[in-house]
Rosetta silent file (secondary structure, phi, psi, omega in degrees, C-alpha in Angstrom):
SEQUENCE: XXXXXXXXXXXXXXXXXXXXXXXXXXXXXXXXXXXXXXXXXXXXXXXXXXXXXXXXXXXXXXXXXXXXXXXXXXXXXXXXXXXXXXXXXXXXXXXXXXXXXXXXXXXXXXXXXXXXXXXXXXXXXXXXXXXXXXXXXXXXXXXXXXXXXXXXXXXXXXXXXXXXXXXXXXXXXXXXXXXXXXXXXXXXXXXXXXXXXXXXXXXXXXXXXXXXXXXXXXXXXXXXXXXXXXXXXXXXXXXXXXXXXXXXXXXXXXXXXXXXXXXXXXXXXXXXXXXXXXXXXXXXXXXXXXXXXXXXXXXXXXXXXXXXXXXXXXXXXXXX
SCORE:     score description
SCORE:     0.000 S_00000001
   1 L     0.000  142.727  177.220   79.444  136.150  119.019 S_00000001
   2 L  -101.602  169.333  152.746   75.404  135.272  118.886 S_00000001
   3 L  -144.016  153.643 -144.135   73.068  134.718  121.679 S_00000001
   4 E  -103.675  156.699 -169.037   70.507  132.466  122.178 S_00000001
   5 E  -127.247  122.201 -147.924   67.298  133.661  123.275 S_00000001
   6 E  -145.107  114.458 -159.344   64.901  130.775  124.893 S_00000001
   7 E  -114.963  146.852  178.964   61.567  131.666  125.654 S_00000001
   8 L   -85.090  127.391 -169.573   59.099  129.583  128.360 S_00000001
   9 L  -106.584   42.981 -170.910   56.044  130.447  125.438 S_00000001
  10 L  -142.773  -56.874 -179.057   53.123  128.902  128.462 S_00000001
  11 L   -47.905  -53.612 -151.327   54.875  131.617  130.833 S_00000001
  12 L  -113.234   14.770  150.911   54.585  134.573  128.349 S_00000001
  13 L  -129.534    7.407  168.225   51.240  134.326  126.918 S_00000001
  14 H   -68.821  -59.362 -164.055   49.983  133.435  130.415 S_00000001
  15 H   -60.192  -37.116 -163.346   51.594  137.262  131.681 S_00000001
  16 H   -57.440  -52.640 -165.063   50.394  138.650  127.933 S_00000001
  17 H   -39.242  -69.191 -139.498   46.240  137.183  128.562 S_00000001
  18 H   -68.213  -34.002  175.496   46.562  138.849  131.992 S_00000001
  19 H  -117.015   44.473  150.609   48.241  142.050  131.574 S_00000001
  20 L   -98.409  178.330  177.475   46.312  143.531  127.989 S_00000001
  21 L   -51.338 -140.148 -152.338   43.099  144.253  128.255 S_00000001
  22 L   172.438   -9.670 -176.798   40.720  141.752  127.584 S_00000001
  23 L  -112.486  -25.208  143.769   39.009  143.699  125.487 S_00000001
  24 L   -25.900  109.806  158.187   41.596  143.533  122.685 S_00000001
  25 E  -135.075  159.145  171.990   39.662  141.399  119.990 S_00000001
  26 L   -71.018  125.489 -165.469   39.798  140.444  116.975 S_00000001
  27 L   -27.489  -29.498 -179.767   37.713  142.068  114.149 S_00000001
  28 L  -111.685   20.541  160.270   34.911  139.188  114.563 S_00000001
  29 L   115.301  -55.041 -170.669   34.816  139.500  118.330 S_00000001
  30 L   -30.019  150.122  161.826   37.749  136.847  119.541 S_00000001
  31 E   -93.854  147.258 -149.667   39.664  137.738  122.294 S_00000001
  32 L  -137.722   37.573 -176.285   42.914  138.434  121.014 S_00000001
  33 L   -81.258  -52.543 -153.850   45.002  139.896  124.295 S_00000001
  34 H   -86.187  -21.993 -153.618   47.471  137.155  125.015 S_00000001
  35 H  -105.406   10.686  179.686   48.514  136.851  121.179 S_00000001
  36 H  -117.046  -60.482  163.296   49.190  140.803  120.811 S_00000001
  37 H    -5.790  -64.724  165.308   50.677  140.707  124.179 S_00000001
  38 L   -28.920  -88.214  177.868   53.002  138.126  122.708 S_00000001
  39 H   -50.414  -54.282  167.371   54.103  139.268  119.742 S_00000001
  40 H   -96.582   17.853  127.321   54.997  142.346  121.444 S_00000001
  41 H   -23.098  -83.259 -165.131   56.276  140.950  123.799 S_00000001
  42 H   -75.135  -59.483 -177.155   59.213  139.266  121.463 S_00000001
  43 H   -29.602  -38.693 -140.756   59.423  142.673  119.564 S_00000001
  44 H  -105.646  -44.001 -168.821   60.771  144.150  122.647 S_00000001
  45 H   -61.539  -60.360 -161.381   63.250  141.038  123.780 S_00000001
  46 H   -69.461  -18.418  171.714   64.788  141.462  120.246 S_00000001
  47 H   -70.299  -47.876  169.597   65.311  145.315  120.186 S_00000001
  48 H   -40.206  -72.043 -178.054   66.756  144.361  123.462 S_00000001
  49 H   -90.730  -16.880  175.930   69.004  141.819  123.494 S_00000001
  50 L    77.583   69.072  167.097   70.026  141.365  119.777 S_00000001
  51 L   -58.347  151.073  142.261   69.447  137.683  119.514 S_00000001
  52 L  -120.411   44.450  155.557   70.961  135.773  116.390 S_00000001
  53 E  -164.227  129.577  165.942   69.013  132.390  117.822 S_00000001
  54 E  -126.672  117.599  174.681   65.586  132.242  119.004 S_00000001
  55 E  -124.657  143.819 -177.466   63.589  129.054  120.226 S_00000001
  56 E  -103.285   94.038 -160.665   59.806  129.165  121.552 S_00000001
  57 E   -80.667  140.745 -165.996   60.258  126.091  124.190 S_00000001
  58 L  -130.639  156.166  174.846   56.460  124.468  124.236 S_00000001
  59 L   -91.674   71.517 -175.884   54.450  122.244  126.794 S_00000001
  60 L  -113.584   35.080  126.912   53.456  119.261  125.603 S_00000001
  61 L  -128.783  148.133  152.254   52.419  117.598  128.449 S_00000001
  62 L   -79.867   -8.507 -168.671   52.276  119.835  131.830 S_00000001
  63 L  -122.790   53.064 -119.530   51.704  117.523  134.106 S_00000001
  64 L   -94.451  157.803 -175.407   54.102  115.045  132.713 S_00000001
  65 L   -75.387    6.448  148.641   53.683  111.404  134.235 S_00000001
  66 L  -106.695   19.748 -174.725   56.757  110.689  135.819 S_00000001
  67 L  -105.021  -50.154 -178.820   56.959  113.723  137.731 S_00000001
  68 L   -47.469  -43.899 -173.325   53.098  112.905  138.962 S_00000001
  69 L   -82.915  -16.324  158.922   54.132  108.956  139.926 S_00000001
  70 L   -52.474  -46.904 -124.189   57.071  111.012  141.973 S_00000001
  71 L  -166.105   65.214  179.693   54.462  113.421  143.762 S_00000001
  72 L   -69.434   -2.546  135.941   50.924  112.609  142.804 S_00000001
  73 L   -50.561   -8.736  177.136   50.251  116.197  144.308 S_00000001
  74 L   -41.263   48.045  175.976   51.981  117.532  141.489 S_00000001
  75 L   102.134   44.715 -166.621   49.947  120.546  139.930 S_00000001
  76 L   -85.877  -52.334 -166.232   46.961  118.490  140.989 S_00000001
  77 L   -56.864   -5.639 -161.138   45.029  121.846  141.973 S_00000001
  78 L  -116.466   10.880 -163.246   45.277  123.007  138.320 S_00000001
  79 E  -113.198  162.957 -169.296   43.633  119.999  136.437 S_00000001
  80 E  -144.941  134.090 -151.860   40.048  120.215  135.348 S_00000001
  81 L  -104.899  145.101 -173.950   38.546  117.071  134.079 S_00000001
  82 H   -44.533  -43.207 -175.641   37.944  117.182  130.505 S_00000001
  83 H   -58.972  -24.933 -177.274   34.442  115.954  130.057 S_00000001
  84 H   -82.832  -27.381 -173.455   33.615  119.496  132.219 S_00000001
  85 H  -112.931   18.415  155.449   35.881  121.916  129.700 S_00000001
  86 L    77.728    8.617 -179.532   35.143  120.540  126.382 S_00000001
  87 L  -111.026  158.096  156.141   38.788  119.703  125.657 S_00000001
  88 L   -79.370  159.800 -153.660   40.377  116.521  124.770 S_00000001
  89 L   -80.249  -26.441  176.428   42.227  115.010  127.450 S_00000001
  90 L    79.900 -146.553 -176.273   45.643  114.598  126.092 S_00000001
  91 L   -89.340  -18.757 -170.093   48.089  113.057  127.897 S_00000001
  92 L   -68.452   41.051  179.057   46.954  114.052  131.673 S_00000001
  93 L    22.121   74.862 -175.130   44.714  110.705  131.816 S_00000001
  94 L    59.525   58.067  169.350   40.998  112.151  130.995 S_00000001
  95 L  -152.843  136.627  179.286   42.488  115.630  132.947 S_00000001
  96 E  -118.009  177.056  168.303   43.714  118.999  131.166 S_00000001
  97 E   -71.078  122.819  153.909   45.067  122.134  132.547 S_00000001
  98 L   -51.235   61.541  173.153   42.366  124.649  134.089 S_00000001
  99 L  -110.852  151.454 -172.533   42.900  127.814  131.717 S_00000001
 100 L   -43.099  137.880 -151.490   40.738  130.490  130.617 S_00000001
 101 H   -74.777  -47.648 -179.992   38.303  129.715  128.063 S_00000001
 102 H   -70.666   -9.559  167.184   39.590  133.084  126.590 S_00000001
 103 H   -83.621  -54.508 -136.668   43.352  131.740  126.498 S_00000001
 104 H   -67.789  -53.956 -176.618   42.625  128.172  125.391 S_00000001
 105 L   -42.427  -25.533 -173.708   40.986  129.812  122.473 S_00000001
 106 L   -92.872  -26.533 -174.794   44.043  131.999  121.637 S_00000001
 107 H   -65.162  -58.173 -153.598   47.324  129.231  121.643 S_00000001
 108 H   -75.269  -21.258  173.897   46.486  127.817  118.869 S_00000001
 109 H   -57.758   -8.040 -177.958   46.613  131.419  116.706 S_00000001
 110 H   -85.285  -30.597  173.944   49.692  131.985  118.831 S_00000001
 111 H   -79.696   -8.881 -179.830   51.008  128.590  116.771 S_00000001
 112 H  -104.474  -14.762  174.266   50.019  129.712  113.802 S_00000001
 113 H   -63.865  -74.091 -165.442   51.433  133.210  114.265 S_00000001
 114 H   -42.436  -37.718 -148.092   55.253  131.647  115.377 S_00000001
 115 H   -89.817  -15.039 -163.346   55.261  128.804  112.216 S_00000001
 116 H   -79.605  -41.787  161.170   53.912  131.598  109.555 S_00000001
 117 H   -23.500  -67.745 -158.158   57.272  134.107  111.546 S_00000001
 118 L    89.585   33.072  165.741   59.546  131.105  111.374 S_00000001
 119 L   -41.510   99.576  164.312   59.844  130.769  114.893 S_00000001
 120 E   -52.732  108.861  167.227   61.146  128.174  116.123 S_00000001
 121 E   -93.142   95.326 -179.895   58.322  126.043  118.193 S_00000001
 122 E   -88.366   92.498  179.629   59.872  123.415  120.328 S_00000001
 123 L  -115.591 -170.128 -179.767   58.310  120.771  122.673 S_00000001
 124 L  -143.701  129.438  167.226   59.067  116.590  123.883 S_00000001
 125 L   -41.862  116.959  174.759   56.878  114.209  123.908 S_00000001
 126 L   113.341  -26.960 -153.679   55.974  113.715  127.928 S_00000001
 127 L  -127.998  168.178 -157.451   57.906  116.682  129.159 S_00000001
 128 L  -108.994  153.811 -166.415   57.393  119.883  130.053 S_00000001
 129 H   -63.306  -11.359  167.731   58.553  123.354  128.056 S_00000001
 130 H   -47.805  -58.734 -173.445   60.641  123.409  131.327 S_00000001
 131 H   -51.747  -39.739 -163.611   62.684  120.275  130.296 S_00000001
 132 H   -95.603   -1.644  135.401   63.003  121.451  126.670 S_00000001
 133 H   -76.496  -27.541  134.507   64.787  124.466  128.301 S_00000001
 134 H   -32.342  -82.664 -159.367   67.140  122.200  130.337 S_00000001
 135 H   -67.042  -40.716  153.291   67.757  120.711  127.279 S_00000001
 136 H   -39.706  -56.038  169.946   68.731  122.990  125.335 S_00000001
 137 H   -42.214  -61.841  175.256   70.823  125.136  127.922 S_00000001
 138 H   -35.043  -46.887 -158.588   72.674  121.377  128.215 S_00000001
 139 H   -80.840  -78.697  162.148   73.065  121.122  125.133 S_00000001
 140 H   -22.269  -35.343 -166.270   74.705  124.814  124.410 S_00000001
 141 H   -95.187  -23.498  179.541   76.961  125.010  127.693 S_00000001
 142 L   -51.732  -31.331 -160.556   78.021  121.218  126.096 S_00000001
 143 L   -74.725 -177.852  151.972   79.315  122.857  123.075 S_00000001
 144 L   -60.646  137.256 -163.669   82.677  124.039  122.713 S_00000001
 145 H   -68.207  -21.328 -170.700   83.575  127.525  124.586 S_00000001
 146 H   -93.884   -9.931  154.754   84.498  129.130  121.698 S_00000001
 147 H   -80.655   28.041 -159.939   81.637  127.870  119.794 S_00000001
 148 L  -128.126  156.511 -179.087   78.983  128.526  122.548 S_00000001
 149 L  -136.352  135.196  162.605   76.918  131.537  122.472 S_00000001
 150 L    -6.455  142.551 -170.704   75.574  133.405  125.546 S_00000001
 151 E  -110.947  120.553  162.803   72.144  132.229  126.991 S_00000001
 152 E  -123.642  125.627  153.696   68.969  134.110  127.759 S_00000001
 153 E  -111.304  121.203  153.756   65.522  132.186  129.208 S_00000001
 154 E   -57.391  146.012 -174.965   62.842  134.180  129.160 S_00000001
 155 E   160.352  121.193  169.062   60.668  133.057  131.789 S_00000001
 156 L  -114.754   54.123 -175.273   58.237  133.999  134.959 S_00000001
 157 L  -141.275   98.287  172.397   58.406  130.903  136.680 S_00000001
 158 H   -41.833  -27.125  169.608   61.337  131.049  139.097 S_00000001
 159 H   -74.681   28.378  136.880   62.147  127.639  138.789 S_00000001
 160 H   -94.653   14.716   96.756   64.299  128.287  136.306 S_00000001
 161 L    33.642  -88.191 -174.438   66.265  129.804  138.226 S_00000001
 162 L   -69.190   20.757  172.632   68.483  126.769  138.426 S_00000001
 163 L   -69.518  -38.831 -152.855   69.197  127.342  135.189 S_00000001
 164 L   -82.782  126.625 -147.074   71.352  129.973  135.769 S_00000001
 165 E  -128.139  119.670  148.139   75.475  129.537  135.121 S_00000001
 166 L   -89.038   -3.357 -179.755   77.645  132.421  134.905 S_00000001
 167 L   -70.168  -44.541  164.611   80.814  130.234  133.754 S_00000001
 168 L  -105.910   30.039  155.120   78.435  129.288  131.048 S_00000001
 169 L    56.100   32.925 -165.385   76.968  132.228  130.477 S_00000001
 170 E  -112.582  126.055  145.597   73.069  130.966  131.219 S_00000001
 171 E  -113.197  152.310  168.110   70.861  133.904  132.483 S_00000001
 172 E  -107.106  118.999  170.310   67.226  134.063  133.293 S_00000001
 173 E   -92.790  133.668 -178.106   65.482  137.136  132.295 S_00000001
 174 E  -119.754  145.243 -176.523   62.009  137.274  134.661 S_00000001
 175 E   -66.441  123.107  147.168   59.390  139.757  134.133 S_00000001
 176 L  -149.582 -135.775 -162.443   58.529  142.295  136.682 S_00000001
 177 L   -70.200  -40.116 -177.174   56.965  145.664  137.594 S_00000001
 178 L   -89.635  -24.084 -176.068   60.056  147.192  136.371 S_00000001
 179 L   141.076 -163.795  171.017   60.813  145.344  133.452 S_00000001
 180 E   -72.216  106.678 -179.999   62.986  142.634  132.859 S_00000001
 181 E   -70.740  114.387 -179.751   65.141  141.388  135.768 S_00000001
 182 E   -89.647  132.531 -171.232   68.376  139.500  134.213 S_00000001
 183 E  -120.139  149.102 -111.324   69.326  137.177  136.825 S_00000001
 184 L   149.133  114.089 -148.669   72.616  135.956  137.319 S_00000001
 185 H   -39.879  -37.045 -169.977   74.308  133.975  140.363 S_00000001
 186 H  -124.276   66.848  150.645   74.793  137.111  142.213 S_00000001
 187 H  -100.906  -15.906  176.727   71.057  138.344  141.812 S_00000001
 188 H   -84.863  -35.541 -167.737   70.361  134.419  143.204 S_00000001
 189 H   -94.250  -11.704 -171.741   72.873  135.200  146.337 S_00000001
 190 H  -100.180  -17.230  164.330   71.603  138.892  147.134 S_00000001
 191 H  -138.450   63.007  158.304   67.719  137.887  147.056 S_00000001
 192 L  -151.473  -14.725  175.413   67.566  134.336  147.603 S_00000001
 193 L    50.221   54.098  157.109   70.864  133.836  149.820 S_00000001
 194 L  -149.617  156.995 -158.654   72.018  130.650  147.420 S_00000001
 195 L   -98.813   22.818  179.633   75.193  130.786  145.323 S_00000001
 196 L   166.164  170.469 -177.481   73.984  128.949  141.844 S_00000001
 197 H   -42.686  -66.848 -139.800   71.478  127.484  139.661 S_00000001
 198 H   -99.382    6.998 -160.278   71.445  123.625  141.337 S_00000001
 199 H  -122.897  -38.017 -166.579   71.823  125.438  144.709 S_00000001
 200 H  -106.373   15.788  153.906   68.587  127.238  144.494 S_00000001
 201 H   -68.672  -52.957  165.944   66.673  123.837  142.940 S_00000001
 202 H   -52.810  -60.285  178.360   68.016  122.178  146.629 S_00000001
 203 H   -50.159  -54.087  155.123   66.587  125.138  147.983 S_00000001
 204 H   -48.678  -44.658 -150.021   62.867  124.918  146.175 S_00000001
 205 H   -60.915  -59.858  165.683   63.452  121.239  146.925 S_00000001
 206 H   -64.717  -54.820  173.242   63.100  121.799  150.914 S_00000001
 207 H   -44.781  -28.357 -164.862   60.732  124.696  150.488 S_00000001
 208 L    73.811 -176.902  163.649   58.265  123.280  148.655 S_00000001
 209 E  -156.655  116.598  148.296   56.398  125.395  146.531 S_00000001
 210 L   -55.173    7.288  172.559   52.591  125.279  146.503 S_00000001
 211 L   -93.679  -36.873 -157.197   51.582  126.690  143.533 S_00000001
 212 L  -105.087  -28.679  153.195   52.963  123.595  141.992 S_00000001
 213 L   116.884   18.102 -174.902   51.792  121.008  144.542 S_00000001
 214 E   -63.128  138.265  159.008   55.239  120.553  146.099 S_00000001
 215 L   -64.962  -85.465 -152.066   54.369  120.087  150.261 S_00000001
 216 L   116.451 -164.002 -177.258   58.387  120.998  151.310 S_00000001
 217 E  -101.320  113.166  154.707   59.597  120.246  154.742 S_00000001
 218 L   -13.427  127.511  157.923   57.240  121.066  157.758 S_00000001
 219 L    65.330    7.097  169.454   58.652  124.406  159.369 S_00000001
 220 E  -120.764  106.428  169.560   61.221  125.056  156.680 S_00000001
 221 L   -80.140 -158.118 -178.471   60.516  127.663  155.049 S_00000001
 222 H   -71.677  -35.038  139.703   62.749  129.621  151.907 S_00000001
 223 H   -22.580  -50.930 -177.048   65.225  131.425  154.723 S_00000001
 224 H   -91.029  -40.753 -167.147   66.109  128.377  156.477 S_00000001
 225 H   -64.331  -52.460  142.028   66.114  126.166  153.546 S_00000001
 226 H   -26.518  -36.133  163.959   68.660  128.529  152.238 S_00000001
 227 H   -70.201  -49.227 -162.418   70.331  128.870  155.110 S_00000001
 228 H   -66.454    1.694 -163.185   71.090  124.891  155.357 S_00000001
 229 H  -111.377   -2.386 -179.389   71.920  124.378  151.500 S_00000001
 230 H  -128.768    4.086  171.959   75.002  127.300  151.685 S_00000001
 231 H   -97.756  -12.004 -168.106   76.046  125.665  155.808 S_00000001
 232 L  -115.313   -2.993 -178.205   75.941  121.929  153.834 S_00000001
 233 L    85.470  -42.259 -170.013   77.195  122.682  150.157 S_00000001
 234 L   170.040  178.591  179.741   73.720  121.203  148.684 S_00000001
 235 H   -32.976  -67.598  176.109   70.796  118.757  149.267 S_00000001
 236 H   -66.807  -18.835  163.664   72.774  115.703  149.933 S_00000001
 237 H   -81.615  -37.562  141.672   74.924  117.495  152.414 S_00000001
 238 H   -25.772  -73.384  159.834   71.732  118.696  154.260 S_00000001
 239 H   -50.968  -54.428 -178.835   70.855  115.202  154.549 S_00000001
 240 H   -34.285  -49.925  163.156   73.896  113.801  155.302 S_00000001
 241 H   -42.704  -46.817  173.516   74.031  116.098  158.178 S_00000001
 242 H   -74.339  -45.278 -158.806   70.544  114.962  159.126 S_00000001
 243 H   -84.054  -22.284  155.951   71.517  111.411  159.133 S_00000001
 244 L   -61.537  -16.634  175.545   74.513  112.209  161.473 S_00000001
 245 L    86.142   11.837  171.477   73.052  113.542  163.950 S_00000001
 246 L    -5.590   37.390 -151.462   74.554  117.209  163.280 S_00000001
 247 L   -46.048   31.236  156.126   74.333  119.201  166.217 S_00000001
 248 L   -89.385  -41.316  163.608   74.247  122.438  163.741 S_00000001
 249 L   -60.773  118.143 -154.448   70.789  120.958  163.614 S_00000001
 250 L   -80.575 -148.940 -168.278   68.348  121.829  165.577 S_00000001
 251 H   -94.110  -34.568 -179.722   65.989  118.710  167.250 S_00000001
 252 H   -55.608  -65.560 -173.305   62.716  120.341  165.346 S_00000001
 253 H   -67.684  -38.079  165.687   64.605  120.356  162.142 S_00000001
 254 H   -54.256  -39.783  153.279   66.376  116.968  162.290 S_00000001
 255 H   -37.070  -88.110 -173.476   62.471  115.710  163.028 S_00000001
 256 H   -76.851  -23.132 -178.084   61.490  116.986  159.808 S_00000001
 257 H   -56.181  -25.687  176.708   63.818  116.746  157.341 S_00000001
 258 H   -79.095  -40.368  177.084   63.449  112.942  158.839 S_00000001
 259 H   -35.523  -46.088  175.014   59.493  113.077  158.922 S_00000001
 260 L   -62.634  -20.026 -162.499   60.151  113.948  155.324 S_00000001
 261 H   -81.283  -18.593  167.724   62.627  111.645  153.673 S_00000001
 262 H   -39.031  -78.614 -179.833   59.794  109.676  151.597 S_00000001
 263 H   -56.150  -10.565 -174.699   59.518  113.339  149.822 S_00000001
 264 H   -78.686  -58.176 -152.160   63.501  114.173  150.021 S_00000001
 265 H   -71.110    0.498  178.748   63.971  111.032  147.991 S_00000001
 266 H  -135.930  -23.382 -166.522   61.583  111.989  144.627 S_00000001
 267 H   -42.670  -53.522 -166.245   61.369  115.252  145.257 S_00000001
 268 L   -47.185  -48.714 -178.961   64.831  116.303  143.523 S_00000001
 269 L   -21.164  -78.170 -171.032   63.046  113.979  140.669 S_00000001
 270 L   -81.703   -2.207  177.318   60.000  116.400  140.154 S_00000001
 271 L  -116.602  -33.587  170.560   61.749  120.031  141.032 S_00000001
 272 L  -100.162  166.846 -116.994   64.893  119.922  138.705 S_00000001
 273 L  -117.550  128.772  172.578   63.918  120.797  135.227 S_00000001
 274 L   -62.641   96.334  178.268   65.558  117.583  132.685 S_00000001
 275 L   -39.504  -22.715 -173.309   68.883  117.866  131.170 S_00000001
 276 L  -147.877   61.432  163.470   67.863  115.154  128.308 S_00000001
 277 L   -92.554  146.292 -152.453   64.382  115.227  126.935 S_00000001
 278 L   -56.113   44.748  171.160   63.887  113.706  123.430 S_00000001
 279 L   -60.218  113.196  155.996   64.109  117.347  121.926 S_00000001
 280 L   -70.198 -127.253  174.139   65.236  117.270  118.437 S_00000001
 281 L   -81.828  128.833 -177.072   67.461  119.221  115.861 S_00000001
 282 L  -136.612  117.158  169.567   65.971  122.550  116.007 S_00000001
 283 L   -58.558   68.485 -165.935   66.596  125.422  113.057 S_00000001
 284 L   -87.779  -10.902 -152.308   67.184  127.931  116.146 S_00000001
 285 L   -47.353  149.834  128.664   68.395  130.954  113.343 S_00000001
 286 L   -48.365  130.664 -168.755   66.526  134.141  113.886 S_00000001
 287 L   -93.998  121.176  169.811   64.064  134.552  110.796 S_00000001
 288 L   -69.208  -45.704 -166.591   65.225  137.798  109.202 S_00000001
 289 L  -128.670  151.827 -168.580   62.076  137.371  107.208 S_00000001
 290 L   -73.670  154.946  175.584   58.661  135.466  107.860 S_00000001
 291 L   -75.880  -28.180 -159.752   58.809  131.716  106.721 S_00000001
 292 L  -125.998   93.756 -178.451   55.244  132.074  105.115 S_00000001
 293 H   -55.276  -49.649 -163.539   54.482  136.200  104.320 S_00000001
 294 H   -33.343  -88.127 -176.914   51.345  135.259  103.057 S_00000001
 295 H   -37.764  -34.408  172.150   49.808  133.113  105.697 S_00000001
 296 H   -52.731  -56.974 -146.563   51.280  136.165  108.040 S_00000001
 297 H   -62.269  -29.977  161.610   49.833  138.854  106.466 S_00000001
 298 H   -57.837  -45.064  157.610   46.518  136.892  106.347 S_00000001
 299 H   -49.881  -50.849 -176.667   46.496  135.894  109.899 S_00000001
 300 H   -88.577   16.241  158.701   47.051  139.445  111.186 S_00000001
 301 H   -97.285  -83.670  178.777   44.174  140.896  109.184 S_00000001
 302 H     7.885  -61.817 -147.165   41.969  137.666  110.334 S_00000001
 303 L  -114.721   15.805 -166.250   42.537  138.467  114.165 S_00000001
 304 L    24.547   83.787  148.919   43.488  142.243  113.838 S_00000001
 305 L  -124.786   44.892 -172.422   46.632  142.033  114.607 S_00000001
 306 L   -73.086   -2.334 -168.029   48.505  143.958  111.971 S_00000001
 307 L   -88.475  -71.999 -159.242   50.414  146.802  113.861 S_00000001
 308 H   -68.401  -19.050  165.947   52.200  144.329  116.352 S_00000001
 309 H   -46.825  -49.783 -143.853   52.717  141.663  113.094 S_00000001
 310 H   -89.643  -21.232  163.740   54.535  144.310  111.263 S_00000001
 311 H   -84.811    0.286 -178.452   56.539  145.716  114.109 S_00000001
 312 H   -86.689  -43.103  164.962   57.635  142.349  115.248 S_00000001
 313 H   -57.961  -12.411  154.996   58.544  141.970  111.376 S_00000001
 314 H   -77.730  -59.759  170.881   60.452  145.099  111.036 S_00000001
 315 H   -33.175  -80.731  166.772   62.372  144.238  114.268 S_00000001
 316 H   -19.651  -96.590 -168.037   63.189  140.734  112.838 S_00000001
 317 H   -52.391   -3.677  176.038   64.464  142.304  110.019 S_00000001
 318 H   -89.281  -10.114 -177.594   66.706  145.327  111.282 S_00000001
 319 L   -92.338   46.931 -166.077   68.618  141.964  113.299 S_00000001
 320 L   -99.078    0.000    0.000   69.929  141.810  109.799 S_00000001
């Protein structure tokens, strides 16, 4: 049996900039932190888990515009308007993502690293590398059982989370102090007190999340919102409940959840992560061997990265 290994790549050169140095550069001065970070980074996943499929899930819009006409708070706090950072605007209508000058500078050598590897780099027009990890997981638990191969997303952005299947064999690994946490429905019920993937997306849904630009429900925080999503089964039983008059409810909480139903009714919209974005055919194989040696070996003298090049390329190749 293989397993597929599905990395949030926005997530893990975000954690790379922040935790090398900064003073990692590249032979003419670049900073060159997040894209050594990376790379060893992935070295590490594959002595770990033994992949035979790897895809590098991509962002190409973050802010994508039907999650924004759901929520037009959506990740609002994170936009920077182009004419101030010197970027084109993309798709965020004349507004990019606010990232360091010393990251922005670094993705694309992180794209040029993965296509000379033979990485798979995936994104969808519109959608977010979130979506094009929905889609894939969909697509894999879709398969047959005996053709389906085990799931790992990489990833430090709990809301993926609701990713997580153990029938189908979908885990989230998330970064922390200690290493990698593999998460698994009952690492979701002992520190989140909800019993599945789609259980703890209902759960974000009423919390809100504010890093992202989600409000939530007045007064419900992640405790209660948990509590009502495992006394109601899920979202729509939470409502239902509310619309019944529940006396399990208390008079505060029937108030907001009503105060609230504008955002209950788009929320789900803009918090779970898309089952069917226009992802194509994707060449997920693990590259035994780089697609382009050259352009590698040239790129990691360019940006001095030849130690973590050649151990991510030994690694690669011992998954023989």
């Amino acid at each position: 049996m293989g397993r597929l290994l599905l990395l949030d790549s926005a997530s893990l050169y975000f954690r790379a900039y922040f935790g090398v140095p900064g003073s990692v550069r590249a032979p003419d001065g670049a900073p060159v932190n997040a894209v050594r970070g990376l790379l060893d980074t992935l070295a590490r996943l594959v002595v770990a888990h033994r992949p035979t499929r790897l895809v590098a899930a991509w962002d190409e819009d973050w802010r994508p515009a039907f999650r924004v006409a759901a929520i037009s708070s959506y990740k609002a706090h994170r936009v920077a308007a182009a004419a101030d950072t010197g970027t084109d605007a993309g798709s965020g209508a004349g507004w990019v993502e606010d990232v360091p000058p010393d990251l922005v500078t670094q993705v694309p050598v992180i794209v040029d690293m993965l296509a000379a590897l033979g990485i798979a780099r995936v994104g969808a027009a519109g959608f977010e590398a979130d979506d094009v990890l929905g889609t894939l997981v969909a697509r894999e638990v879709a398969r047959p059982a005996a053709q389906r191969d085990p799931v790992l997303v990489v990833t430090g952005d709990r809301d993926l989370f609701q990713l997580v299947d153990d029938a189908a064999g979908v885990r989230v690994l998330y970064p922390t102090k200690d290493g990698m946490l593999v998460v698994d429905q009952a690492v979701l019920r002992e520190r989140y007190a909800v019993a599945s993937g789609p259980a703890y997306a209902d759960m974000a849904v009423l919390r809100g999340d504010p890093s992202d630009g989600l409000p939530g429900v007045r007064g419900i925080g992640e405790k209660t919102a948990a509590a009502l999503i495992g006394r109601y089964g899920d979202l729509a039983g939470v409502l239902a409940a509310r619309d019944r008059g529940d006396a399990a409810l208390t008079a505060t909480q029937r108030r907001a959840l009503t105060e609230a139903a504008d955002y209950l009714a788009v929320a789900p919209t803009v918090v779970q992560v898309a089952r069917d974005a226009p992802v194509g055919e994707v060449d997920d194989r693990l590259p035994l061997v780089p697609a382009d040696s050259e352009t590698l070996v040239a790129l990691a003298q360019q940006w001095g990265l030849v130690s973590s090049a050649r151990r991510l390329v030994e690694v690669l190749s011992a998954a023989r």
